[in-house]
Amino acid sequence: YAFARAAGVFRNVVMGLTSLASGFAAVSGLGVFLLGCRVAYGVVTGELDPTPIKRPGIQGSDDIEIPNVWDLMMNKKPNRRSRR
């Protein structure tokens, strides 16, 4: 008798958690789909332009200088004296 009751409780817990997780997945999927529709609408109307902005002052190479992220994480700041 006790095993049958425990099996029933376990089955209800598994079904409840599964339905809760599928509900969260459905709401998240719906939100991502609606966001995609909104972005597509913005691109079609011209509100969101996917082409990069070209500044008239910058000509020649399109190279972008990326800062040294490791120095940033290690708190090494150029042109600054350390507090020691």
XYZ file of N, CA, C and O in Angstrom:
336
model
N 0.828 -1.200 0.000
C 0.000 0.000 0.000
C 0.870 1.260 0.000
O 0.609 2.191 -0.751
N 1.899 1.292 0.830
C 2.750 2.476 0.939
C 3.515 2.709 -0.364
O 3.691 3.861 -0.786
N 3.952 1.619 -0.995
C 4.677 1.768 -2.250
C 3.770 2.332 -3.337
O 4.204 3.190 -4.142
N 2.531 1.903 -3.379
C 1.585 2.401 -4.389
C 1.300 3.881 -4.165
O 1.202 4.655 -5.126
N 1.176 4.298 -2.916
C 0.951 5.727 -2.621
C 2.177 6.566 -3.005
O 2.040 7.638 -3.575
N 3.384 6.068 -2.683
C 4.606 6.803 -3.020
C 4.777 6.896 -4.536
O 5.201 7.938 -5.059
N 4.438 5.828 -5.242
C 4.532 5.850 -6.701
C 3.554 6.861 -7.287
O 3.876 7.577 -8.245
N 2.373 6.950 -6.709
C 1.387 7.932 -7.179
C 1.843 9.360 -6.924
O 1.685 10.240 -7.785
N 2.420 9.604 -5.756
C 2.938 10.940 -5.448
C 4.085 11.288 -6.385
O 4.153 12.409 -6.916
N 4.981 10.352 -6.618
C 6.105 10.580 -7.518
C 5.614 10.886 -8.934
O 6.112 11.805 -9.593
N 4.613 10.126 -9.399
C 4.057 10.364 -10.730
C 3.437 11.762 -10.815
O 3.640 12.486 -11.793
N 2.722 12.182 -9.774
C 2.117 13.511 -9.785
C 3.169 14.615 -9.750
O 3.016 15.651 -10.408
N 4.236 14.403 -8.994
C 5.309 15.406 -8.931
C 5.994 15.533 -10.290
O 6.248 16.650 -10.778
N 6.292 14.405 -10.925
C 6.951 14.437 -12.234
C 6.054 15.107 -13.264
O 6.506 15.968 -14.045
N 4.777 14.779 -13.271
C 3.863 15.394 -14.238
C 3.695 16.888 -13.970
O 3.625 17.692 -14.897
N 3.638 17.259 -12.711
C 3.497 18.676 -12.373
C 4.709 19.485 -12.788
O 4.576 20.574 -13.369
N 5.899 18.980 -12.503
C 7.115 19.696 -12.889
C 7.273 19.753 -14.404
O 7.722 20.763 -14.956
N 6.888 18.682 -15.085
C 6.974 18.666 -16.545
C 6.022 19.679 -17.155
O 6.387 20.423 -18.077
N 4.810 19.750 -16.651
C 3.852 20.711 -17.198
C 4.269 22.144 -16.869
O 4.101 23.055 -17.690
N 4.849 22.363 -15.692
C 5.341 23.694 -15.340
C 6.487 24.107 -16.264
O 6.514 25.233 -16.776
N 7.414 23.189 -16.517
C 8.541 23.493 -17.394
C 8.080 23.727 -18.828
O 8.590 24.626 -19.513
N 7.113 22.956 -19.296
C 6.627 23.163 -20.663
C 5.878 24.482 -20.776
O 5.940 25.143 -21.821
N 5.217 24.907 -19.721
C 4.562 26.217 -19.728
C 5.575 27.341 -19.821
O 5.390 28.303 -20.581
N 6.651 27.245 -19.047
C 7.712 28.260 -19.126
C 8.331 28.281 -20.523
O 8.594 29.349 -21.078
N 8.572 27.104 -21.095
C 9.170 27.039 -22.428
C 8.230 27.635 -23.470
O 8.681 28.334 -24.391
N 6.937 27.399 -23.325
C 5.970 27.939 -24.281
C 5.921 29.458 -24.200
O 5.905 30.148 -25.230
N 5.897 30.004 -22.991
C 5.860 31.458 -22.837
C 7.153 32.086 -23.358
O 7.117 33.120 -24.043
N 8.296 31.477 -23.076
C 9.570 31.999 -23.574
C 9.627 31.925 -25.096
O 10.074 32.877 -25.757
N 9.205 30.829 -25.666
C 9.185 30.686 -27.122
C 8.265 31.694 -27.782
O 8.594 32.275 -28.822
N 7.108 31.931 -27.182
C 6.181 32.929 -27.708
C 6.800 34.322 -27.656
O 6.685 35.094 -28.612
N 7.496 34.625 -26.565
C 8.146 35.921 -26.444
C 9.243 36.115 -27.469
O 9.366 37.190 -28.067
N 10.042 35.086 -27.709
C 11.113 35.177 -28.714
C 10.506 35.333 -30.109
O 10.989 36.121 -30.931
N 9.441 34.615 -30.386
C 8.769 34.740 -31.684
C 8.210 36.142 -31.877
O 8.378 36.749 -32.943
N 7.547 36.696 -30.862
C 7.001 38.043 -30.980
C 8.105 39.089 -31.108
O 7.956 40.075 -31.836
N 9.220 38.888 -30.408
C 10.346 39.800 -30.555
C 10.912 39.740 -31.970
O 11.248 40.779 -32.558
N 11.004 38.560 -32.538
C 11.450 38.428 -33.924
C 10.513 39.123 -34.891
O 10.955 39.777 -35.846
N 9.209 39.018 -34.640
C 8.231 39.725 -35.486
C 8.416 41.232 -35.369
O 8.360 41.951 -36.370
N 8.651 41.721 -34.177
C 8.826 43.160 -33.965
C 10.103 43.658 -34.641
O 10.128 44.734 -35.241
N 11.180 42.895 -34.558
C 12.431 43.278 -35.218
C 12.250 43.254 -36.730
O 12.715 44.162 -37.438
N 11.571 42.243 -37.255
C 11.321 42.181 -38.694
C 10.490 43.378 -39.141
O 10.767 43.978 -40.196
N 9.487 43.748 -38.369
C 8.674 44.924 -38.686
C 9.528 46.189 -38.674
O 9.392 47.044 -39.547
N 10.427 46.308 -37.698
C 11.309 47.472 -37.631
C 12.261 47.542 -38.811
O 12.554 48.626 -39.313
N 12.748 46.395 -39.274
C 13.645 46.383 -40.431
C 12.876 46.755 -41.696
O 13.354 47.528 -42.528
N 11.659 46.235 -41.843
C 10.857 46.522 -43.039
C 10.492 47.997 -43.102
O 10.549 48.617 -44.169
N 10.132 48.597 -41.973
C 9.730 50.011 -41.980
C 10.925 50.954 -42.001
O 10.750 52.147 -42.175
N 12.135 50.444 -41.796
C 13.315 51.292 -41.820
C 13.705 51.819 -40.461
O 14.680 52.562 -40.331
N 12.971 51.465 -39.435
C 13.306 51.904 -38.074
C 14.614 51.279 -37.613
O 15.433 51.932 -36.965
N 14.821 50.019 -37.944
C 16.050 49.309 -37.592
C 16.818 49.062 -38.877
O 16.436 48.235 -39.701
N 17.905 49.780 -39.058
C 18.706 49.648 -40.264
C 19.922 48.787 -39.946
O 20.758 49.169 -39.132
N 20.061 47.608 -40.569
C 21.175 46.716 -40.234
C 22.517 47.133 -40.825
O 23.524 46.528 -40.519
N 22.564 48.178 -41.657
C 23.840 48.586 -42.241
C 24.627 49.410 -41.234
O 24.063 50.182 -40.463
N 25.950 49.256 -41.208
C 26.756 50.009 -40.243
C 26.788 51.494 -40.578
O 26.672 51.888 -41.737
N 26.968 52.307 -39.565
C 27.017 53.749 -39.741
C 28.427 54.135 -40.179
O 29.408 53.800 -39.522
N 28.530 54.848 -41.286
C 29.815 55.331 -41.790
C 29.938 56.799 -41.411
O 29.082 57.605 -41.762
N 30.992 57.140 -40.699
C 31.235 58.523 -40.323
C 32.078 59.190 -41.402
O 33.048 58.596 -41.879
N 31.751 60.418 -41.776
C 32.502 61.053 -42.855
C 33.940 61.377 -42.478
O 34.792 61.480 -43.334
N 34.257 61.537 -41.207
C 35.612 61.872 -40.793
C 36.572 60.710 -40.888
O 37.780 60.891 -40.976
N 36.082 59.499 -40.871
C 36.938 58.308 -40.896
C 36.934 57.756 -42.316
O 35.918 57.325 -42.828
N 38.104 57.800 -42.959
C 38.212 57.257 -44.303
C 39.392 56.312 -44.355
O 40.266 56.339 -43.510
N 39.408 55.518 -45.361
C 40.522 54.581 -45.506
C 40.158 53.230 -44.937
O 39.269 52.563 -45.411
N 40.851 52.844 -43.893
C 40.637 51.505 -43.346
C 39.447 51.496 -42.392
O 39.122 52.476 -41.746
N 38.795 50.375 -42.342
C 37.665 50.185 -41.438
C 38.082 49.418 -40.197
O 37.256 48.775 -39.552
N 39.383 49.461 -39.867
C 39.876 48.719 -38.709
C 39.383 49.377 -37.430
O 39.399 50.590 -37.283
N 38.965 48.542 -36.514
C 38.509 49.004 -35.209
C 39.542 48.553 -34.194
O 39.917 47.374 -34.155
N 39.999 49.459 -33.375
C 40.982 49.113 -32.358
C 40.262 48.568 -31.132
O 39.447 49.245 -30.522
N 40.568 47.338 -30.790
C 39.957 46.687 -29.637
C 40.918 46.824 -28.465
O 42.093 46.480 -28.579
N 40.426 47.320 -27.331
C 41.329 47.479 -26.193
C 41.743 46.122 -25.625
O 41.088 45.109 -25.843
N 42.838 46.135 -24.884
C 43.333 44.917 -24.267
C 42.462 44.601 -23.055
O 42.548 45.246 -22.014
N 41.613 43.618 -23.196
C 40.651 43.292 -22.150
C 41.348 42.687 -20.937
O 40.919 42.883 -19.801
N 42.427 41.961 -21.163
C 43.138 41.353 -20.040
C 43.690 42.424 -19.106
O 43.588 42.307 -17.888
N 44.274 43.492 -19.671
C 44.768 44.580 -18.834
C 43.625 45.261 -18.088
O 43.788 45.707 -16.951
N 42.474 45.355 -18.716
C 41.321 45.938 -18.047
C 40.893 45.088 -16.850
O 40.611 45.610 -15.771
N 40.884 43.764 -17.038
C 40.491 42.877 -15.943
C 41.527 42.873 -14.825
O 41.181 42.717 -13.660
N 42.808 43.043 -15.183
C 43.862 43.048 -14.172
C 44.078 44.442 -13.572
O 45.013 44.657 -12.822
N 43.215 45.374 -13.924
C 43.222 46.738 -13.394
C 44.504 47.487 -13.769
O 45.026 48.279 -13.009
N 45.034 47.211 -14.956
C 46.198 47.928 -15.468
C 45.690 49.029 -16.386
O 45.226 48.770 -17.493
N 45.752 50.244 -15.907
C 45.251 51.365 -16.686
C 46.431 52.138 -17.256
O 47.337 52.528 -16.530
N 46.439 52.389 -18.552
C 47.543 53.152 -19.130
C 47.469 54.621 -18.695
O 46.398 55.150 -18.419
N 48.645 55.254 -18.620
C 48.744 56.673 -18.268
C 48.156 56.965 -16.890
O 47.532 57.982 -16.675
N 48.342 56.056 -15.965
C 47.811 56.249 -14.623
C 48.788 55.651 -13.616
O 49.247 54.535 -13.794
N 49.065 56.393 -12.584
C 49.954 55.881 -11.546
C 49.183 54.964 -10.599
O 48.036 55.222 -10.265
N 49.829 53.898 -10.175
C 49.161 52.978 -9.265
C 49.250 53.530 -7.834
O 50.155 54.244 -7.465
N 48.239 53.162 -7.040
C 48.208 53.609 -5.636
C 48.890 52.567 -4.766
O 48.298 51.580 -4.357
N 50.165 52.788 -4.487
C 50.907 51.851 -3.622
C 51.608 52.616 -2.557
O 52.024 53.694 -2.669
